[in-house]
GROMACS .gro file of C-alpha atoms in nm:
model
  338
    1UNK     CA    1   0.534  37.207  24.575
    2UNK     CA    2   0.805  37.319  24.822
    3UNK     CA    3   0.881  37.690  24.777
    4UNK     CA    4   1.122  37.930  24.920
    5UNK     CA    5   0.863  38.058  25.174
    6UNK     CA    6   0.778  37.697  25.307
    7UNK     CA    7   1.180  37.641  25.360
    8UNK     CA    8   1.235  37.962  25.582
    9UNK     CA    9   0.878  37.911  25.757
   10UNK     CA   10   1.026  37.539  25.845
   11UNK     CA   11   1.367  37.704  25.944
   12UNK     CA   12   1.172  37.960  26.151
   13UNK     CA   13   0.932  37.710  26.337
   14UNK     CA   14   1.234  37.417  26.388
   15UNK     CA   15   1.470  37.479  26.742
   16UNK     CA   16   1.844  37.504  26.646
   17UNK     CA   17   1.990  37.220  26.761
   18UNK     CA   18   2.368  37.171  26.846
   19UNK     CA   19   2.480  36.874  26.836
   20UNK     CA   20   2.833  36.651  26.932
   21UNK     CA   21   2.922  36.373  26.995
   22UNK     CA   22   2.748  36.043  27.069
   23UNK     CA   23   2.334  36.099  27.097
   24UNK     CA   24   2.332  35.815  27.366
   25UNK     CA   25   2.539  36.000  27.593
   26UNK     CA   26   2.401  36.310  27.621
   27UNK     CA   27   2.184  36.516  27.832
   28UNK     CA   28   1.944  36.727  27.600
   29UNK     CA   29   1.903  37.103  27.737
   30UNK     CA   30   1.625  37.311  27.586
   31UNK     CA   31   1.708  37.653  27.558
   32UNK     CA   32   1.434  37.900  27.523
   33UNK     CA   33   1.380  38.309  27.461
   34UNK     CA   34   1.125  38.529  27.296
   35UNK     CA   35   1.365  38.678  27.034
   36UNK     CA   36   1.390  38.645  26.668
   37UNK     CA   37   1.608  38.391  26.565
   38UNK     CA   38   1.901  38.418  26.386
   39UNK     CA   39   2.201  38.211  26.355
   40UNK     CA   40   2.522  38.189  26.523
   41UNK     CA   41   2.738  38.478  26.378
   42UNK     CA   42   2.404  38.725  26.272
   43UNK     CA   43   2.104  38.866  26.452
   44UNK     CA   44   1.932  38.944  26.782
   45UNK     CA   45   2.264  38.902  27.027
   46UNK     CA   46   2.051  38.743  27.280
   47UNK     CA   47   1.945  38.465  27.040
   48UNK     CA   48   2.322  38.456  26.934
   49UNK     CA   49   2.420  38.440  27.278
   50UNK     CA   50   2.222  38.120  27.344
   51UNK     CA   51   2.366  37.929  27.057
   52UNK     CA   52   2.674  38.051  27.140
   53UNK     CA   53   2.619  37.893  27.518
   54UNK     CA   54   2.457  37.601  27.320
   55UNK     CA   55   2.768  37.541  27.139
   56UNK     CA   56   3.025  37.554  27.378
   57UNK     CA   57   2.913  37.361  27.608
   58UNK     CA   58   2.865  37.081  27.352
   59UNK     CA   59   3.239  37.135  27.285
   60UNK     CA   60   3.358  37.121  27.650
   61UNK     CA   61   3.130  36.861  27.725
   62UNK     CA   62   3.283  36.629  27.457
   63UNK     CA   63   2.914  36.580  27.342
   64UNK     CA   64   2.727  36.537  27.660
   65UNK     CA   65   2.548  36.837  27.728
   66UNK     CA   66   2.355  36.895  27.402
   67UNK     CA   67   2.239  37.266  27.302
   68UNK     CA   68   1.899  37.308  27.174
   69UNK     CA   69   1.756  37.679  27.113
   70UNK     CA   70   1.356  37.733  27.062
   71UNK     CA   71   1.355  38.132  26.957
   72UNK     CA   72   1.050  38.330  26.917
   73UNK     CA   73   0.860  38.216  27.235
   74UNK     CA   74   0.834  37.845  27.006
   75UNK     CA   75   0.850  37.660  27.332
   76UNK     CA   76   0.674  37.816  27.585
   77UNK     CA   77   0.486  38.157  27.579
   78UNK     CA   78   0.714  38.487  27.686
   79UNK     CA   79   0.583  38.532  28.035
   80UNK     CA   80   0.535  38.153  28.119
   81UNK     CA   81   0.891  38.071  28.072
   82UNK     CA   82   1.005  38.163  28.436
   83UNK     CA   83   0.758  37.952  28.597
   84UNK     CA   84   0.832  37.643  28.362
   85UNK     CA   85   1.171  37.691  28.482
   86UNK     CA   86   1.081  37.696  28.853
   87UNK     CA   87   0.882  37.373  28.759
   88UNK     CA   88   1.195  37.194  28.588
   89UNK     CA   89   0.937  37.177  28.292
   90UNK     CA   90   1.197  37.408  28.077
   91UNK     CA   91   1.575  37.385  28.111
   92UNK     CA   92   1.715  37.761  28.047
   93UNK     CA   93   1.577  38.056  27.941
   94UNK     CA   94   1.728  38.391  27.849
   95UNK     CA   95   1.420  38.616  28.018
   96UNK     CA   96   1.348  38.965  28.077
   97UNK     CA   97   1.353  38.937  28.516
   98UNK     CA   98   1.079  39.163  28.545
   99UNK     CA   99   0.845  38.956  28.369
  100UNK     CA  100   0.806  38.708  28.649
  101UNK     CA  101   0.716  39.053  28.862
  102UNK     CA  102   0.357  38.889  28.867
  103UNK     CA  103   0.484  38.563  29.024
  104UNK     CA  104   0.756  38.654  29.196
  105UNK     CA  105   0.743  39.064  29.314
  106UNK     CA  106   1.133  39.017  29.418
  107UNK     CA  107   1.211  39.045  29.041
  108UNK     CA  108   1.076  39.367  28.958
  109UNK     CA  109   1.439  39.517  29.097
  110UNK     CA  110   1.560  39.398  28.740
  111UNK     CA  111   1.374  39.728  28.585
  112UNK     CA  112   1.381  39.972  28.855
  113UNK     CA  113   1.320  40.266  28.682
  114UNK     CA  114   1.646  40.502  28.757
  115UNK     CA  115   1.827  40.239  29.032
  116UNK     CA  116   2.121  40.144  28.728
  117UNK     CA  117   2.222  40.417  28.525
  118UNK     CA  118   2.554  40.246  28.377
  119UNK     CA  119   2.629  39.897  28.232
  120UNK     CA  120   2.977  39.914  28.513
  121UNK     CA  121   2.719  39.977  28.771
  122UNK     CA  122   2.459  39.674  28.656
  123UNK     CA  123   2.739  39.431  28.587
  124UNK     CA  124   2.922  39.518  28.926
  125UNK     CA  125   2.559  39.392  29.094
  126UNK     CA  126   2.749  39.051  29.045
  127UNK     CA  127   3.008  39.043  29.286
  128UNK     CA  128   2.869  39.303  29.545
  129UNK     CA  129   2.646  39.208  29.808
  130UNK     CA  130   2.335  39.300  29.600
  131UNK     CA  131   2.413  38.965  29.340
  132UNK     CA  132   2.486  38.685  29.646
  133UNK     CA  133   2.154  38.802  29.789
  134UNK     CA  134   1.930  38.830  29.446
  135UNK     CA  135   2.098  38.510  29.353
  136UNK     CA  136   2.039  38.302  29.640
  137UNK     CA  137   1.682  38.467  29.665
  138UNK     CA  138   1.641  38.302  29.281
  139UNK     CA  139   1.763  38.002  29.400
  140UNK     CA  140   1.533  37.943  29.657
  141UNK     CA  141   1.258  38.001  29.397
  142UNK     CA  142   1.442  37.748  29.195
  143UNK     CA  143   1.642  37.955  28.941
  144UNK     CA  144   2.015  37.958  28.889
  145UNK     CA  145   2.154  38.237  28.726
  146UNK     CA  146   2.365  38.192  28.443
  147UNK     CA  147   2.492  38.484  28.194
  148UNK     CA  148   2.397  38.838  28.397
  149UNK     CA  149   2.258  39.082  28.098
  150UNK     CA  150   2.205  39.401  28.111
  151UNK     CA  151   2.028  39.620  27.847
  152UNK     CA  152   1.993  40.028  27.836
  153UNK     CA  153   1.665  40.114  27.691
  154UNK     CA  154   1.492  40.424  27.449
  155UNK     CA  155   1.145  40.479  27.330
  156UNK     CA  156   0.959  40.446  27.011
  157UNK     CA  157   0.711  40.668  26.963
  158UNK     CA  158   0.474  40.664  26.647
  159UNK     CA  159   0.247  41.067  26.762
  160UNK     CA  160   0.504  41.237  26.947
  161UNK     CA  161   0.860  41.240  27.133
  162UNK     CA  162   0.863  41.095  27.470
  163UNK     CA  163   1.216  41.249  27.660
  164UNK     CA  164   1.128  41.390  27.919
  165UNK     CA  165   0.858  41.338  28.225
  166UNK     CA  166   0.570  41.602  28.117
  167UNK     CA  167   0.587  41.441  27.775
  168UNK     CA  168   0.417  41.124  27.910
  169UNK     CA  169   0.126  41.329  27.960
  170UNK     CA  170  -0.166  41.214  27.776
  171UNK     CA  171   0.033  40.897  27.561
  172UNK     CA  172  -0.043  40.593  27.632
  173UNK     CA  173   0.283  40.365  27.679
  174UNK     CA  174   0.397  40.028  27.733
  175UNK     CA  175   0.653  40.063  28.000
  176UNK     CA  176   0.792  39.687  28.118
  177UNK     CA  177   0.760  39.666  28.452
  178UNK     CA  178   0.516  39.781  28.749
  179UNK     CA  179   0.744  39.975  28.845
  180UNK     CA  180   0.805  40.172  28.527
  181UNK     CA  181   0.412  40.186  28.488
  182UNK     CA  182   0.402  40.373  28.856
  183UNK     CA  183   0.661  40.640  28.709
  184UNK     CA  184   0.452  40.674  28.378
  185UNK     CA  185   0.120  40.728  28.551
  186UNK     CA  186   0.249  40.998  28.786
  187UNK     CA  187   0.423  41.143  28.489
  188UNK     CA  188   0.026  41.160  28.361
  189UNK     CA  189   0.100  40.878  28.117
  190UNK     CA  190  -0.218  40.555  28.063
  191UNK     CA  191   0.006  40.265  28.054
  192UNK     CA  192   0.001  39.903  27.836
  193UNK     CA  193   0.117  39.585  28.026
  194UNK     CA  194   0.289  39.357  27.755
  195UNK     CA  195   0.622  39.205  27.641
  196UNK     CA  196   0.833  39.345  27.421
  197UNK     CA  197   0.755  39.106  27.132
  198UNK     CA  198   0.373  39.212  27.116
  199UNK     CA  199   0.440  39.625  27.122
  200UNK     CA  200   0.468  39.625  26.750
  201UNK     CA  201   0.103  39.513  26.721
  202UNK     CA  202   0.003  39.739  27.009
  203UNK     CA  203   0.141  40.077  26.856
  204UNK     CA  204   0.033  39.943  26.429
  205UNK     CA  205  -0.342  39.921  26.598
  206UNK     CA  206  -0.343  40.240  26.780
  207UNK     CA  207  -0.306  40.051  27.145
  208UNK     CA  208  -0.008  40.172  27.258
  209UNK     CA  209   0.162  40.521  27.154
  210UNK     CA  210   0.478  40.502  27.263
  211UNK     CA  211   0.694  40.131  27.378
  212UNK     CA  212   0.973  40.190  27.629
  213UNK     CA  213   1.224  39.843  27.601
  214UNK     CA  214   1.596  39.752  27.521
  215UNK     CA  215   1.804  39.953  27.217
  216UNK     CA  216   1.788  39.552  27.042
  217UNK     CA  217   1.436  39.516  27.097
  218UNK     CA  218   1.367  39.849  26.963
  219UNK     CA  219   1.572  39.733  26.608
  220UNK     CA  220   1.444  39.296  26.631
  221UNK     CA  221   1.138  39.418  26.649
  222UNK     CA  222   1.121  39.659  26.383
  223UNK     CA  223   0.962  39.934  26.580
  224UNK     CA  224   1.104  40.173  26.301
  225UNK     CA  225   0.786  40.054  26.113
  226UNK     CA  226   0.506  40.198  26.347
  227UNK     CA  227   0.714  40.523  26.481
  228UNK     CA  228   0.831  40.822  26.399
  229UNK     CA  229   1.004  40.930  26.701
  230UNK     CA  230   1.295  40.779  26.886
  231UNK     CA  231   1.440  40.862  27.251
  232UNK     CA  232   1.787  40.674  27.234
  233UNK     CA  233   1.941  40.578  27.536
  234UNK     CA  234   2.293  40.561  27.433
  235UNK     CA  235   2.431  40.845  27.594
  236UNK     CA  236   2.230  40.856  27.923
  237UNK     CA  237   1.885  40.601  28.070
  238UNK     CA  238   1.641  40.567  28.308
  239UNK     CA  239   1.563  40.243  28.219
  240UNK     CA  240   1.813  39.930  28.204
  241UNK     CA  241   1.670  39.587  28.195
  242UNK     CA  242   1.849  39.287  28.364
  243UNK     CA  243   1.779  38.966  28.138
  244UNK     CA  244   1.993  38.677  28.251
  245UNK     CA  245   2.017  38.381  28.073
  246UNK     CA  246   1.828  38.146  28.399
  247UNK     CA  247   1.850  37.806  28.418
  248UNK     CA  248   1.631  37.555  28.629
  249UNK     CA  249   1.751  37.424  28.907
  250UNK     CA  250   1.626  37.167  28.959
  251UNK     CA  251   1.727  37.038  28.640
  252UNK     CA  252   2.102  37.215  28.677
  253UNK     CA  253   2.125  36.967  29.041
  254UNK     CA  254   2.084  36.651  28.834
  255UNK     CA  255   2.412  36.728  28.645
  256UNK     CA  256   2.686  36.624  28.718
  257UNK     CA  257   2.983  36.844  28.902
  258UNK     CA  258   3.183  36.885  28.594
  259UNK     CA  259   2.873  36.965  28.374
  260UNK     CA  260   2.763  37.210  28.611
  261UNK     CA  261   3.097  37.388  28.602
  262UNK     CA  262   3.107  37.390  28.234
  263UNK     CA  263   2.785  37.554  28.233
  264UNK     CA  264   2.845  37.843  28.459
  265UNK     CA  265   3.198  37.897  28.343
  266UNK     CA  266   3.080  37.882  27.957
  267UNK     CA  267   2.770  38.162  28.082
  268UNK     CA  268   2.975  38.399  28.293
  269UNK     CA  269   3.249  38.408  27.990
  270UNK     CA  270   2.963  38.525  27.787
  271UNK     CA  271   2.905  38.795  27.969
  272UNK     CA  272   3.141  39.015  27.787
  273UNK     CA  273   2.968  38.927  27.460
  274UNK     CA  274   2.631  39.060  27.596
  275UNK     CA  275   2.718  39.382  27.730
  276UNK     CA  276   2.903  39.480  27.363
  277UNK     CA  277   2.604  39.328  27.190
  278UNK     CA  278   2.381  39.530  27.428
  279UNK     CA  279   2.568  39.863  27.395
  280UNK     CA  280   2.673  39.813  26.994
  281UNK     CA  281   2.258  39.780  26.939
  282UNK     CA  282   2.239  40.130  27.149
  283UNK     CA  283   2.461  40.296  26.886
  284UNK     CA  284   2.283  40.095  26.596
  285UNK     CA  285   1.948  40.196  26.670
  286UNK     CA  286   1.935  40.579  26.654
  287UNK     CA  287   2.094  40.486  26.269
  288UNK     CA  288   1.819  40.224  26.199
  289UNK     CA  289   1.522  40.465  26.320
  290UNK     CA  290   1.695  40.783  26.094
  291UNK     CA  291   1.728  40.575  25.757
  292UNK     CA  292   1.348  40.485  25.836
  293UNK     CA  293   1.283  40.872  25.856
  294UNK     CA  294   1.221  40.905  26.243
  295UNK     CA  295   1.360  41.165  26.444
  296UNK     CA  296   1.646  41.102  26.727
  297UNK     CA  297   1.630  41.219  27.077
  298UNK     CA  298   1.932  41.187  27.327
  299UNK     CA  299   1.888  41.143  27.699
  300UNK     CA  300   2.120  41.310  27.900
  301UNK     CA  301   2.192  41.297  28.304
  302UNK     CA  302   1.936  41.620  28.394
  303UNK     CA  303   1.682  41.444  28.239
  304UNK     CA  304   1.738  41.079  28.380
  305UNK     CA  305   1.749  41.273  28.691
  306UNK     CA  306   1.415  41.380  28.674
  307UNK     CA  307   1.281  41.021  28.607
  308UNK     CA  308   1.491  40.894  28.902
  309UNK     CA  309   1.325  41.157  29.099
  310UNK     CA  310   1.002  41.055  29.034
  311UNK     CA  311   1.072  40.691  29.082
  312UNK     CA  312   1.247  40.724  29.400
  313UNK     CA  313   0.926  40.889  29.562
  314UNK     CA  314   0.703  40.625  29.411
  315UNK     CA  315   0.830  40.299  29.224
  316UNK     CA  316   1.103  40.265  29.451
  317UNK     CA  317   0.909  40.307  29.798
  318UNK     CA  318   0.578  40.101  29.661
  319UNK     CA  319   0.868  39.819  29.573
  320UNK     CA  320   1.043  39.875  29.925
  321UNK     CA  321   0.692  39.827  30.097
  322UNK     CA  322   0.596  39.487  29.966
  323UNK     CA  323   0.829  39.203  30.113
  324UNK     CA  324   1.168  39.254  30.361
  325UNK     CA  325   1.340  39.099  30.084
  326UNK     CA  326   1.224  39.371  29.845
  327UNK     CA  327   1.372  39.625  30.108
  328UNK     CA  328   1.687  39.420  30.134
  329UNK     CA  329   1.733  39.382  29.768
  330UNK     CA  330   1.666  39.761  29.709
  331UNK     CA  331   1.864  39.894  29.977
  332UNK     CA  332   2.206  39.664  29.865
  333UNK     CA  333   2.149  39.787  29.475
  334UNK     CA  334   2.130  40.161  29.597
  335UNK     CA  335   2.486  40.076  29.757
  336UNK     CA  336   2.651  39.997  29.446
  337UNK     CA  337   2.764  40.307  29.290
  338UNK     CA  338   2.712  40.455  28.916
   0.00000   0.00000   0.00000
């Protein structure tokens, strides 16, 4: 007997695919992200935003470029999705950068705890020096960027409030990067190394007392569950997240000119859509997380000064130390302006 459950379990497992236009003629690109999945017009915007890209490609392709979108790490597991695209093994991915900080140390500057303070300042990293030289670095370790995303980020806490740096003290938290795990640890903080989609398990067991990760993490994941404190970034963070949708490229050179075009053109139009996705989910949460009974905390600029602080004398140097192009990359993002 088929029941409801079965149906949405099938419609939860299956990728969306996008199709137009003759099958014979088309180039198949799998599209993958650890997000819940949703459809086109409702849920996670970062899932949206790949159907979206899915979609209109199809349309300006006439059918040739086909769209297909694995959510919920269906694919390929969260953190092995930037080197399948390196490999050419995955097609696009939209990926948290600091993730590949293990593989690739260069990366970690997308969660540099205190370096981007505003979405103007993160989105400007695209046309200043700081985005030809982070996107050429990519390319040479066989990424192309497509859609840049930025995300501010909060904290859910299920013991206490964690706002401010002496808070840390004694919790143990799942930060998102090295770098952020550096600033927790001086701040006298035990730290939890794990993507954004497993925190949920981490705080219900007792692993993890307080997750640090974007305002639309904080609601897909339904955090609200497992805490009863929330530090909203809305107004004022430490911590912004760059999560591009990538593509591989070696599977982005095999296209043609026109279908290459397409693509970038169709991901740097949905830009726009991710940053008011991004910053209507840092309003939404602080509503979601009081109708489940927590309590809201605001960051403001004295306090995401004293976070930059401590970052600058320890994330940021330890980052600066590892590779010239670390320095480089560091030193250029410092130059853009808040």
């Amino acid at each position: 007997m088929i029941t409801r459950r079965h149906v949405l379990a099938s419609a939860l497992a299956a990728p969306a695919i996008l199709r137009f236009g003759p099958a014979h003629a088309a180039t198949t690109l799998k599209i993958s992200h650890q997000f819940p999945g949703g459809t086109i017009d409702k849920g996670d915007f970062r899932d949206r935003l790949t159907r979206k890209f899915a979609d209109e490609i199809a349309k300006r392709s006439g059918g040739e470029l086909i769209g297909e979108v694995y959510p919920n790490s269906s694919l390929i597991k969260t953190t092995a999705q930037f080197s399948a695209l390196r490999k050419g093994a995955l097609d696009l991915s939209l990926y948290p950068m600091p993730y590949a900080g293990g593989e690739v140390p260069e990366t970690n500057i997308g969660l540099m705890p205190g370096l981007v303070s505003t979405y103007d300042q993160g989105l400007r990293w695209k046309t200043q020096p700081i985005g030809k030289a982070l996107t050429d670095f990519l390319a040479d370790k066989g990424i192309v960027l497509i859609s840049w995303v930025w995300q501010a980020g909060g904290v859910a806490s299920r013991t206490r409030p964690l706002v401010a740096p002496e808070d840390a003290k004694g919790l143990k938290v799942r930060g998102g990067s090295r770098e952020m795990d550096m600033v927790l640890q001086t701040a006298g903080a035990a730290v939890l190394s794990v993507p954004s989609n497993e925190i949920y398990a981490a705080m219900q067991t007792g692993a993890c007392d307080a997750g640090i990760t974007s305002s639309t993490s904080l609601i897909s994941f339904r955090l609200e569950e497992v805490a009863k404190h929330l530090t909203s970034g809305a107004g004022a963070s430490y911590w912004f997240m760059l999560e591009p949708l990538m593509m591989s490229k070696a599977i982005f050179d095999k296209l043609p000119k026109n279908q290459q075009d397409i693509i970038l053109a169709v991901g740097s139009e949905l830009e726009a859509f991710g940053r008011k996705g991004a910053q209507d989910d840092d309003v939404e949460v602080a509503k979601v997380y009081e109708k489940a009974g927590a309590k809201v905390a605001p960051l403001d600029a004295a306090i995401v000064g004293r976070w930059r602080d401590i970052a600058r004398d320890t994330a940021w140097k330890d980052y600066a130390a590892k590779t010239a192009t670390c320095a480089n990359l560091l030193k250029l993002a410092t130059d853009v302006a808040a």
